[in-house]
Amino acid sequence: MAFRRPLFLLLFCCGMAGGVSAQPTSVGTASPDTMHLSLTEAIEKALSVSPEVDQRRAQRRFASARSDQARASRFLTDLSFSAASSFAPGLDNVPAGTPDDELYLNPGVTNDWSIGALRPFGRAEVVAQQPLFTFGELSGNIEAAEHGVAVEEARVEQKALEVAARTGEIYYNLLLTQALDRLANRTGDVIDRAKKEINRLLEEGDESVDQADLFQTRLTEEEYKRRLVQIDQNMKTARSALRRQLFVPDRTTVAASSDELQPLDFSVHPDSLAYYIELGMQNRPEVDQAAAGIEAREALVDVARSDYFPKIAFQASLSQSVTLPPRPNPDNAFVGDSFMGTGTRTGLGVELNLNFGQTQARVEQAQAELNEVKHQQTAAQQLVRFEVEEAYRNLLVAKAAVESRDRATTISGEWLRTEQIDFDLGFGDTENLVKAVRASLEAEARYVEAVKQYNVAVLKLLRATGTLTDRVKRGTLVDSTATTE
C-alpha cells in the first residue's frame, strides 16, 4: 500500500505551502526573441540605455561646455565684428573751387538730406579687448566652472548607482518568481497525484479515505489555482519591469541567464562597519559632489571680491566707413567726415565699480551660498554613514536569515525523511508526517525568499559604499547565478 491517506495529507500541506507559486518554468521553452542576461549584463545594459543617466550626462556636457567658455574668456575677452549700412547725405552749398582739406571748415557747407542726394553708406568695425589684471575674476570663473564639471560628474555617478541597484533588485525579483514557480509546479504535481490516489482508494472501498478527504483536496486545489494566478502575474510583472528597465521591445522576453537563485558570493570584510563607512566616504558621489561644490563656491566668492579692485584691460578697434559715391574726406588729423575713412583706437582701460555697497552684498551672497554647500557636505557625510550602516546591518540580518533558512531546509528535509521512513515501517504518525511535509515546503520557499533578500542586501551595501558601478565596470561583481547560458 504505497500511497494512502498520508498522500492526501501531503497534498493538503502542499496547498498550504503554495504561498509560493505558479506557472511552468520557461526554461527550455524560450522563444527566439528571448534575451538571456546575467546580473552584470543586465546592469551594464541598463546603464547604457538609461534616460535618467543620459539626462545627467547631458547636464555634465553642459557644464563642460561652460568650463570651456570660461577658459576661452582668458584671452581676448571681447573680440567682435560689427557692420552697418544706411544712407549718407550729400553736401550742399559747396563753394566752387574749395579744396577738400578746407571744405568742412566752411560754415556754409551743410548736409543735403534730399532724396536725390542720398547715397549708400556702410561701416564695419572690429573691436578686441584683452584683460590684463582682473584680480581673480577670470581665474575664479574658470576654477568655478571646472569644479562645476566635477559636480555634474558626481551627479552622473549618483544616478548610475540608483539605476544599477534598481536593476539588480528587479533582476532578483524575476529569479525569485522563477524559483517559486518551480516549487509550485512540484505542489501541483502532488495535488494531481493525490486526487488520483484518493479516487482510486474510494473506488476500491478503502476505509482510510472518505469523501471528506476528496472535498478537502478539491478545496486545496482551488486555493492552489488562485495562487497560481497570483504568481503568474507576479512573474509577468517582474519580466515587464526588467524589460522596461532595459528598454527592449515588448515582443522580446527578458530572462535571467540562470534559472537558479543562489546567494551571491560575497564576503563581509573583517574590519566590518568601519571599513565600509570609510569606503563609502571615499566613493560616494554625494560626498564628491559636495566637495566639488565647495571648491566652486569658494572660487565664486573670490570672483565677487574681485569687484573691490579695478579691472585693467587693453582694447583696440579698427573701423572702416565707406560712402558711394564718396564724400570728400580731408587728410586732416583734426577735421574729417564721419561717413568716410578709417578709424583706429587703442589703449589701456581701467574699470572699477565704485558702488562698494553692492559689491559687499554680492560677496555676502556668495559667502552664504558657500556656507549652504558646506552644510550640504556635512549632511551628505552623515547620510552616507547612516546609509552604509543601515545597509551593512541589513546585510548581516539577511546573511543570518539565509544561513538559518538553509539550516531549516536541511532540518525539515531530515524530519520529512524520518517521518516517511517511520510511516513506511508502519509505526509513523500521520499528523507528524503532515507537519513535516508542510515544514519542508515552507522552508524551501522561505529559503529562496531569504536568498533574494540577501542578494539585494549585498547590492544595497555596494551602492551605499559607492562601489556598485565600479564593480560592474571592472567585471568584479560576482554573479553566482550566471553559470549557465
Short mmCIF file of C-alpha atoms in Angstrom, two decimals:
data_model
loop_
_atom_site.label_atom_id
_atom_site.label_comp_id
_atom_site.label_asym_id
_atom_site.label_seq_id
_atom_site.Cartn_x
_atom_site.Cartn_y
_atom_site.Cartn_z
CA MET A 1 0.00 0.00 0.00
CA ALA A 2 2.32 2.57 -1.19
CA PHE A 3 0.14 5.66 -1.27
CA ARG A 4 -2.73 6.06 1.12
CA ARG A 5 -4.02 8.69 3.47
CA PRO A 6 -0.58 10.32 4.03
CA LEU A 7 -0.56 11.29 0.41
CA PHE A 8 -3.75 13.25 0.79
CA LEU A 9 -2.37 14.95 3.83
CA LEU A 10 0.79 15.71 1.91
CA LEU A 11 -1.44 17.25 -0.73
CA PHE A 12 -3.03 19.41 1.91
CA CYS A 13 0.36 20.53 3.12
CA CYS A 14 1.49 21.37 -0.37
CA GLY A 15 -1.53 23.56 -0.77
CA MET A 16 -0.66 25.41 2.41
CA ALA A 17 2.88 25.93 1.28
CA GLY A 18 1.64 27.04 -2.09
CA GLY A 19 2.11 30.62 -0.91
CA VAL A 20 4.83 30.05 -3.35
CA SER A 21 3.63 29.92 -6.84
CA ALA A 22 2.82 29.23 -10.32
CA GLN A 23 3.30 28.53 -13.98
CA PRO A 24 5.50 26.11 -15.74
CA THR A 25 9.03 27.33 -15.92
CA SER A 26 10.09 28.96 -19.16
CA VAL A 27 13.43 27.20 -19.21
CA GLY A 28 13.74 25.16 -22.38
CA THR A 29 10.69 26.81 -23.94
CA ALA A 30 12.14 30.23 -24.66
CA SER A 31 11.06 31.92 -27.86
CA PRO A 32 13.61 33.13 -30.41
CA ASP A 33 13.06 36.67 -29.08
CA THR A 34 14.15 35.76 -25.57
CA MET A 35 17.11 37.74 -24.24
CA HIS A 36 19.16 35.90 -21.61
CA LEU A 37 21.16 38.14 -19.31
CA SER A 38 23.32 37.69 -16.27
CA LEU A 39 23.10 40.19 -13.44
CA THR A 40 26.20 42.03 -14.63
CA GLU A 41 24.96 42.14 -18.20
CA ALA A 42 21.58 43.43 -17.11
CA ILE A 43 23.13 46.24 -15.09
CA GLU A 44 25.55 47.16 -17.89
CA LYS A 45 22.71 47.34 -20.38
CA ALA A 46 20.52 49.35 -18.03
CA LEU A 47 23.32 51.87 -17.50
CA SER A 48 23.94 52.17 -21.23
CA VAL A 49 20.32 52.92 -22.13
CA SER A 50 19.01 54.68 -19.06
CA PRO A 51 17.49 58.09 -19.92
CA GLU A 52 17.94 59.11 -16.30
CA VAL A 53 21.70 58.66 -16.58
CA ASP A 54 21.72 60.24 -20.04
CA GLN A 55 19.95 63.27 -18.63
CA ARG A 56 22.69 63.71 -16.06
CA ARG A 57 25.31 63.16 -18.75
CA ALA A 58 23.74 65.96 -20.80
CA GLN A 59 23.98 68.24 -17.78
CA ARG A 60 27.61 67.26 -17.40
CA ARG A 61 28.29 68.13 -21.04
CA PHE A 62 26.62 71.49 -20.49
CA ALA A 63 28.88 72.11 -17.52
CA SER A 64 31.89 71.04 -19.57
CA ALA A 65 30.96 73.47 -22.34
CA ARG A 66 30.55 76.22 -19.75
CA SER A 67 34.01 75.43 -18.46
CA ASP A 68 35.39 75.69 -22.00
CA GLN A 69 33.70 79.05 -22.34
CA ALA A 70 35.28 80.27 -19.11
CA ARG A 71 38.74 79.20 -20.27
CA ALA A 72 38.18 80.81 -23.65
CA SER A 73 37.44 84.09 -21.88
CA ARG A 74 41.00 84.24 -20.61
CA PHE A 75 42.26 85.65 -23.91
CA LEU A 76 40.55 88.32 -25.99
CA THR A 77 37.57 88.51 -23.71
CA ASP A 78 35.81 90.74 -26.18
CA LEU A 79 36.56 90.14 -29.85
CA SER A 80 33.74 91.29 -32.07
CA PHE A 81 32.97 92.41 -35.56
CA SER A 82 30.05 94.69 -36.42
CA ALA A 83 28.77 96.07 -39.69
CA ALA A 84 26.00 98.51 -40.51
CA SER A 85 24.60 100.03 -43.68
CA SER A 86 22.39 103.06 -44.27
CA PHE A 87 22.28 106.18 -46.41
CA ALA A 88 24.62 109.13 -46.19
CA PRO A 89 23.63 112.67 -47.20
CA GLY A 90 25.27 114.66 -49.93
CA LEU A 91 26.78 118.15 -49.49
CA ASP A 92 25.02 121.39 -50.15
CA ASN A 93 26.24 124.96 -50.54
CA VAL A 94 29.72 123.88 -51.58
CA PRO A 95 31.63 126.94 -52.85
CA ALA A 96 33.22 126.31 -56.16
CA GLY A 97 36.96 125.65 -56.01
CA THR A 98 37.09 124.92 -52.29
CA PRO A 99 39.83 122.30 -51.55
CA ASP A 100 38.75 119.14 -49.72
CA ASP A 101 41.02 119.98 -46.76
CA GLU A 102 39.08 123.23 -46.20
CA LEU A 103 35.66 122.07 -47.17
CA TYR A 104 34.41 121.24 -43.66
CA LEU A 105 35.89 124.45 -42.24
CA ASN A 106 33.40 126.43 -44.29
CA PRO A 107 30.31 127.09 -42.13
CA GLY A 108 28.15 127.46 -45.23
CA VAL A 109 28.60 123.83 -46.26
CA THR A 110 25.73 121.64 -44.97
CA ASN A 111 24.45 118.09 -45.43
CA ASP A 112 21.91 117.57 -48.14
CA TRP A 113 19.24 115.08 -46.94
CA SER A 114 17.11 115.35 -50.02
CA ILE A 115 16.13 112.04 -51.60
CA GLY A 116 18.18 112.63 -54.69
CA ALA A 117 21.32 113.44 -52.68
CA LEU A 118 21.31 110.33 -50.51
CA ARG A 119 23.89 107.69 -51.24
CA PRO A 120 24.65 104.21 -49.84
CA PHE A 121 26.78 104.15 -46.71
CA GLY A 122 28.47 101.23 -44.97
CA ARG A 123 30.52 100.87 -41.80
CA ALA A 124 32.45 97.92 -40.37
CA GLU A 125 34.32 97.72 -37.07
CA VAL A 126 36.47 95.15 -35.30
CA VAL A 127 36.91 95.51 -31.52
CA ALA A 128 39.33 93.50 -29.39
CA GLN A 129 39.78 93.63 -25.62
CA GLN A 130 42.36 91.69 -23.64
CA PRO A 131 42.09 91.74 -19.86
CA LEU A 132 45.42 92.26 -18.13
CA PHE A 133 44.59 92.33 -14.44
CA THR A 134 41.20 91.24 -13.09
CA PHE A 135 42.27 90.47 -9.52
CA GLY A 136 40.85 86.97 -9.52
CA GLU A 137 37.71 87.42 -11.60
CA LEU A 138 38.81 85.45 -14.65
CA SER A 139 40.70 82.73 -12.77
CA GLY A 140 37.85 82.41 -10.29
CA ASN A 141 35.26 81.92 -13.01
CA ILE A 142 37.45 79.30 -14.68
CA GLU A 143 38.02 77.44 -11.42
CA ALA A 144 34.32 77.55 -10.54
CA ALA A 145 33.37 76.21 -13.95
CA GLU A 146 35.87 73.37 -13.70
CA HIS A 147 34.55 72.34 -10.31
CA GLY A 148 31.07 72.61 -11.75
CA VAL A 149 32.02 69.82 -14.15
CA ALA A 150 33.11 67.71 -11.19
CA VAL A 151 29.76 68.36 -9.52
CA GLU A 152 27.88 67.15 -12.58
CA GLU A 153 30.17 64.15 -12.93
CA ALA A 154 29.30 63.14 -9.39
CA ARG A 155 25.60 63.53 -10.15
CA VAL A 156 26.01 61.16 -13.10
CA GLU A 157 27.61 58.57 -10.82
CA GLN A 158 24.90 59.07 -8.24
CA LYS A 159 22.16 58.35 -10.76
CA ALA A 160 24.13 55.39 -12.17
CA LEU A 161 24.25 53.84 -8.70
CA GLU A 162 20.50 54.22 -8.34
CA VAL A 163 19.83 52.62 -11.73
CA ALA A 164 22.27 49.77 -11.09
CA ALA A 165 20.80 48.92 -7.69
CA ARG A 166 17.25 49.11 -9.03
CA THR A 167 18.13 46.84 -11.95
CA GLY A 168 19.70 44.31 -9.61
CA GLU A 169 16.63 44.21 -7.39
CA ILE A 170 14.32 43.74 -10.38
CA TYR A 171 16.60 41.00 -11.67
CA TYR A 172 16.38 39.10 -8.40
CA ASN A 173 12.63 39.61 -8.24
CA LEU A 174 12.44 37.72 -11.51
CA LEU A 175 14.71 34.95 -10.25
CA LEU A 176 12.61 34.65 -7.10
CA THR A 177 9.38 34.23 -9.05
CA GLN A 178 11.05 31.55 -11.18
CA ALA A 179 12.23 29.69 -8.09
CA LEU A 180 8.79 29.86 -6.53
CA ASP A 181 7.31 28.77 -9.81
CA ARG A 182 9.31 25.55 -9.73
CA LEU A 183 8.21 24.89 -6.18
CA ALA A 184 4.62 25.49 -7.19
CA ASN A 185 4.96 23.01 -10.02
CA ARG A 186 6.01 20.38 -7.53
CA THR A 187 2.97 21.24 -5.45
CA GLY A 188 0.72 20.90 -8.49
CA ASP A 189 2.13 17.51 -9.33
CA VAL A 190 1.46 16.31 -5.79
CA ILE A 191 -2.12 17.56 -5.94
CA ASP A 192 -2.76 15.72 -9.18
CA ARG A 193 -1.28 12.51 -7.87
CA ALA A 194 -3.19 12.82 -4.60
CA LYS A 195 -6.54 13.30 -6.34
CA LYS A 196 -5.98 10.27 -8.48
CA GLU A 197 -4.93 8.20 -5.48
CA ILE A 198 -7.89 9.26 -3.36
CA ASN A 199 -10.31 8.50 -6.19
CA ARG A 200 -8.70 5.14 -6.68
CA LEU A 201 -8.90 4.28 -2.98
CA LEU A 202 -12.53 5.41 -2.84
CA GLU A 203 -13.36 3.17 -5.77
CA GLU A 204 -11.61 0.28 -4.04
CA GLY A 205 -13.60 0.96 -0.85
CA ASP A 206 -10.52 1.68 1.23
CA GLU A 207 -11.70 2.86 4.67
CA SER A 208 -8.59 5.00 5.15
CA VAL A 209 -10.11 7.69 2.92
CA ASP A 210 -13.56 9.16 2.60
CA GLN A 211 -15.41 11.84 0.68
CA ALA A 212 -14.24 14.50 3.15
CA ASP A 213 -10.69 13.89 2.02
CA LEU A 214 -11.72 14.42 -1.57
CA PHE A 215 -13.55 17.64 -0.75
CA GLN A 216 -10.56 18.97 1.13
CA THR A 217 -8.37 18.07 -1.79
CA ARG A 218 -10.62 19.96 -4.16
CA LEU A 219 -10.67 22.99 -1.86
CA THR A 220 -6.91 22.88 -1.67
CA GLU A 221 -6.75 22.65 -5.44
CA GLU A 222 -8.86 25.79 -5.76
CA GLU A 223 -6.60 27.65 -3.37
CA TYR A 224 -3.63 26.42 -5.35
CA LYS A 225 -5.17 27.67 -8.60
CA ARG A 226 -5.73 31.09 -7.04
CA ARG A 227 -2.11 31.27 -6.02
CA LEU A 228 -1.03 30.13 -9.47
CA VAL A 229 -2.72 33.16 -10.97
CA GLN A 230 -1.10 35.40 -8.40
CA ILE A 231 2.35 34.02 -9.09
CA ASP A 232 1.82 34.08 -12.83
CA GLN A 233 1.00 37.76 -12.68
CA ASN A 234 3.93 38.44 -10.37
CA MET A 235 6.28 36.76 -12.82
CA LYS A 236 4.87 38.74 -15.74
CA THR A 237 5.24 41.92 -13.73
CA ALA A 238 8.86 41.07 -12.93
CA ARG A 239 9.63 40.33 -16.60
CA SER A 240 7.91 43.50 -17.71
CA ALA A 241 9.76 45.57 -15.12
CA LEU A 242 13.12 44.21 -16.28
CA ARG A 243 12.17 44.73 -19.93
CA ARG A 244 11.18 48.34 -19.21
CA GLN A 245 14.35 48.88 -17.26
CA LEU A 246 16.44 47.66 -20.19
CA PHE A 247 14.30 49.38 -22.85
CA VAL A 248 13.94 46.31 -25.03
CA PRO A 249 10.97 45.86 -27.41
CA ASP A 250 7.75 44.48 -25.99
CA ARG A 251 7.98 41.42 -28.21
CA THR A 252 11.28 40.45 -26.56
CA THR A 253 11.23 38.36 -23.43
CA VAL A 254 13.94 39.16 -20.92
CA ALA A 255 15.09 36.22 -18.85
CA ALA A 256 17.84 35.54 -16.35
CA SER A 257 20.67 33.53 -17.85
CA SER A 258 20.44 31.13 -14.92
CA ASP A 259 17.31 29.60 -13.52
CA GLU A 260 18.86 29.11 -10.10
CA LEU A 261 18.58 31.64 -7.31
CA GLN A 262 21.76 31.29 -5.30
CA PRO A 263 23.41 33.56 -2.75
CA LEU A 264 25.92 36.00 -4.18
CA ASP A 265 29.50 35.08 -3.45
CA PHE A 266 30.21 38.00 -1.17
CA SER A 267 32.35 38.02 1.95
CA VAL A 268 31.89 40.65 4.61
CA HIS A 269 35.16 42.50 5.23
CA PRO A 270 36.86 41.58 8.52
CA ASP A 271 37.02 45.22 9.60
CA SER A 272 33.27 45.30 9.11
CA LEU A 273 31.36 48.51 9.60
CA ALA A 274 34.27 50.93 9.93
CA TYR A 275 35.74 49.60 6.69
CA TYR A 276 32.53 50.09 4.75
CA ILE A 277 31.90 53.57 6.18
CA GLU A 278 35.37 54.62 5.10
CA LEU A 279 34.74 53.05 1.70
CA GLY A 280 31.52 55.00 1.41
CA MET A 281 33.19 58.27 2.37
CA GLN A 282 35.78 57.66 -0.32
CA ASN A 283 33.48 56.59 -3.12
CA ARG A 284 30.02 58.03 -2.66
CA PRO A 285 29.33 60.63 -5.34
CA GLU A 286 27.30 62.74 -2.94
CA VAL A 287 30.45 63.39 -0.90
CA ASP A 288 32.47 64.18 -4.02
CA GLN A 289 29.68 66.40 -5.28
CA ALA A 290 29.61 68.42 -2.07
CA ALA A 291 33.42 68.76 -2.04
CA ALA A 292 33.45 69.99 -5.63
CA GLY A 293 30.58 72.32 -4.86
CA ILE A 294 32.55 73.88 -2.01
CA GLU A 295 35.54 74.45 -4.29
CA ALA A 296 33.29 76.06 -6.89
CA ARG A 297 31.60 78.31 -4.35
CA GLU A 298 34.91 79.39 -2.85
CA ALA A 299 36.06 80.42 -6.31
CA LEU A 300 32.87 82.41 -6.82
CA VAL A 301 33.48 84.23 -3.54
CA ASP A 302 36.86 85.29 -4.95
CA VAL A 303 35.12 86.44 -8.10
CA ALA A 304 32.71 88.57 -6.11
CA ARG A 305 35.57 90.07 -4.08
CA SER A 306 37.43 90.99 -7.26
CA ASP A 307 34.91 93.80 -7.76
CA TYR A 308 36.64 95.69 -4.95
CA PHE A 309 39.60 96.12 -7.32
CA PRO A 310 39.92 97.77 -10.72
CA LYS A 311 39.91 95.73 -13.87
CA ILE A 312 42.67 96.66 -16.29
CA ALA A 313 42.44 95.71 -19.93
CA PHE A 314 43.92 96.56 -23.30
CA GLN A 315 41.47 97.46 -26.05
CA ALA A 316 41.87 98.14 -29.76
CA SER A 317 39.38 98.82 -32.51
CA LEU A 318 39.53 99.32 -36.23
CA SER A 319 36.66 100.76 -38.26
CA GLN A 320 36.13 101.50 -41.91
CA SER A 321 33.35 103.77 -43.28
CA VAL A 322 32.56 103.94 -46.96
CA THR A 323 30.04 106.10 -48.89
CA LEU A 324 29.34 105.64 -52.58
CA PRO A 325 29.89 107.85 -54.40
CA PRO A 326 32.47 109.05 -51.87
CA ARG A 327 32.08 112.22 -49.90
CA PRO A 328 35.13 114.48 -49.60
CA ASN A 329 37.45 113.18 -46.91
CA PRO A 330 40.13 115.68 -45.93
CA ASP A 331 43.52 114.33 -44.91
CA ASN A 332 43.48 116.17 -41.60
CA ALA A 333 44.02 114.79 -38.14
CA PHE A 334 41.50 117.21 -36.62
CA VAL A 335 38.85 117.57 -39.30
CA GLY A 336 37.19 114.66 -41.02
CA ASP A 337 33.95 113.11 -42.23
CA SER A 338 32.23 110.50 -40.11
CA PHE A 339 30.78 108.93 -43.25
CA MET A 340 34.20 108.23 -44.75
CA GLY A 341 37.61 106.95 -43.75
CA THR A 342 39.40 104.58 -41.40
CA GLY A 343 39.39 104.90 -37.62
CA THR A 344 41.55 103.18 -35.00
CA ARG A 345 41.56 103.33 -31.22
CA THR A 346 43.99 101.57 -28.89
CA GLY A 347 44.94 101.88 -25.27
CA LEU A 348 44.65 100.64 -21.70
CA GLY A 349 41.35 100.79 -19.93
CA VAL A 350 40.50 100.70 -16.24
CA GLU A 351 37.10 99.85 -14.86
CA LEU A 352 36.13 99.99 -11.21
CA ASN A 353 32.70 99.64 -9.71
CA LEU A 354 32.55 102.35 -7.10
CA ASN A 355 29.34 101.09 -5.54
CA PHE A 356 31.11 99.11 -2.84
CA GLY A 357 27.85 98.52 -1.05
CA GLN A 358 26.65 96.38 -3.95
CA THR A 359 29.97 94.61 -4.08
CA GLN A 360 29.78 93.80 -0.39
CA ALA A 361 26.27 92.45 -0.86
CA ARG A 362 27.41 90.20 -3.70
CA VAL A 363 30.30 88.92 -1.60
CA GLU A 364 27.93 88.14 1.25
CA GLN A 365 25.59 86.33 -1.13
CA ALA A 366 28.47 84.24 -2.45
CA GLN A 367 29.62 83.51 1.08
CA ALA A 368 26.10 82.45 2.07
CA GLU A 369 25.94 80.07 -0.88
CA LEU A 370 29.32 78.69 0.14
CA ASN A 371 28.05 78.07 3.66
CA GLU A 372 24.98 76.36 2.24
CA VAL A 373 27.13 73.88 0.32
CA LYS A 374 29.28 73.27 3.40
CA HIS A 375 26.15 72.36 5.33
CA GLN A 376 25.13 70.08 2.47
CA GLN A 377 28.50 68.39 2.70
CA THR A 378 28.03 67.76 6.40
CA ALA A 379 24.56 66.38 5.76
CA ALA A 380 25.84 64.21 2.90
CA GLN A 381 28.57 62.73 5.07
CA GLN A 382 26.10 61.90 7.81
CA LEU A 383 23.69 60.43 5.29
CA VAL A 384 26.40 58.24 3.81
CA ARG A 385 27.42 56.99 7.24
CA PHE A 386 23.81 56.19 8.07
CA GLU A 387 23.04 54.50 4.77
CA VAL A 388 26.21 52.41 4.92
CA GLU A 389 25.50 51.34 8.48
CA GLU A 390 21.88 50.56 7.63
CA ALA A 391 22.89 48.56 4.56
CA TYR A 392 25.63 46.78 6.49
CA ARG A 393 23.34 45.74 9.33
CA ASN A 394 20.60 44.71 6.91
CA LEU A 395 23.17 42.56 5.13
CA LEU A 396 24.12 40.86 8.37
CA VAL A 397 20.45 40.20 9.08
CA ALA A 398 19.91 38.89 5.57
CA LYS A 399 23.03 36.73 5.80
CA ALA A 400 21.85 35.24 9.08
CA ALA A 401 18.43 34.67 7.54
CA VAL A 402 19.93 32.78 4.61
CA GLU A 403 22.04 30.63 6.87
CA SER A 404 19.11 29.99 9.18
CA ARG A 405 16.73 29.22 6.31
CA ASP A 406 19.33 26.91 4.80
CA ARG A 407 19.68 25.02 8.06
CA ALA A 408 15.89 24.97 8.42
CA THR A 409 15.60 23.47 4.95
CA THR A 410 18.09 20.77 5.88
CA ILE A 411 16.37 20.06 9.19
CA SER A 412 12.90 19.95 7.65
CA GLY A 413 14.20 17.61 4.95
CA GLU A 414 15.65 15.27 7.56
CA TRP A 415 12.43 15.47 9.53
CA LEU A 416 10.36 14.58 6.45
CA ARG A 417 12.57 11.65 5.56
CA THR A 418 12.36 10.33 9.11
CA GLU A 419 8.58 10.58 9.18
CA GLN A 420 8.29 8.90 5.79
CA ILE A 421 10.51 6.02 6.90
CA ASP A 422 8.56 5.61 10.14
CA PHE A 423 5.27 5.61 8.26
CA ASP A 424 6.52 3.10 5.73
CA LEU A 425 7.56 0.87 8.62
CA GLY A 426 4.06 1.05 9.98
CA PHE A 427 4.55 2.97 13.21
CA GLY A 428 4.58 6.50 11.91
CA ASP A 429 2.24 9.26 12.97
CA THR A 430 0.11 10.76 10.23
CA GLU A 431 -0.13 14.18 11.85
CA ASN A 432 3.63 14.36 12.23
CA LEU A 433 4.08 13.46 8.59
CA VAL A 434 1.72 16.26 7.61
CA LYS A 435 3.68 18.71 9.71
CA ALA A 436 6.95 17.52 8.22
CA VAL A 437 5.75 17.95 4.66
CA ARG A 438 4.42 21.39 5.38
CA ALA A 439 7.63 22.44 7.14
CA SER A 440 9.75 21.14 4.26
CA LEU A 441 7.87 23.05 1.58
CA GLU A 442 7.61 26.21 3.62
CA ALA A 443 11.30 26.07 4.49
CA GLU A 444 12.23 25.74 0.85
CA ALA A 445 10.05 28.69 -0.11
CA ARG A 446 11.38 30.85 2.71
CA TYR A 447 14.92 29.94 1.77
CA VAL A 448 14.68 31.25 -1.79
CA GLU A 449 13.00 34.39 -0.46
CA ALA A 450 15.84 34.82 2.01
CA VAL A 451 18.40 34.36 -0.76
CA LYS A 452 16.72 37.06 -2.80
CA GLN A 453 16.73 39.41 0.18
CA TYR A 454 20.39 38.64 0.84
CA ASN A 455 21.47 39.32 -2.73
CA VAL A 456 19.55 42.59 -2.77
CA ALA A 457 21.15 43.50 0.56
CA VAL A 458 24.59 42.90 -0.96
CA LEU A 459 23.75 45.20 -3.87
CA LYS A 460 22.46 47.86 -1.48
CA LEU A 461 25.66 47.73 0.55
CA LEU A 462 27.71 48.09 -2.63
CA ARG A 463 25.54 51.02 -3.61
CA ALA A 464 25.83 52.60 -0.16
CA THR A 465 29.61 52.35 -0.38
CA GLY A 466 29.56 53.77 -3.92
CA THR A 467 31.31 50.73 -5.41
CA LEU A 468 28.49 49.00 -7.24
CA THR A 469 29.01 50.54 -10.69
CA ASP A 470 32.79 50.28 -10.39
CA ARG A 471 32.48 46.56 -9.72
CA VAL A 472 30.22 46.20 -12.73
CA LYS A 473 32.69 48.09 -14.94
CA ARG A 474 35.62 46.01 -13.69
CA GLY A 475 33.66 42.81 -14.01
CA THR A 476 34.21 42.02 -10.34
CA LEU A 477 30.57 41.98 -9.37
CA VAL A 478 30.34 38.31 -8.54
CA ASP A 479 27.24 36.86 -10.06
CA SER A 480 26.95 33.33 -8.97
CA THR A 481 23.73 32.94 -10.95
CA ALA A 482 25.48 33.48 -14.28
CA THR A 483 26.60 29.91 -14.57
CA THR A 484 24.53 28.70 -17.44
CA GLU A 485 23.81 30.22 -20.77
#
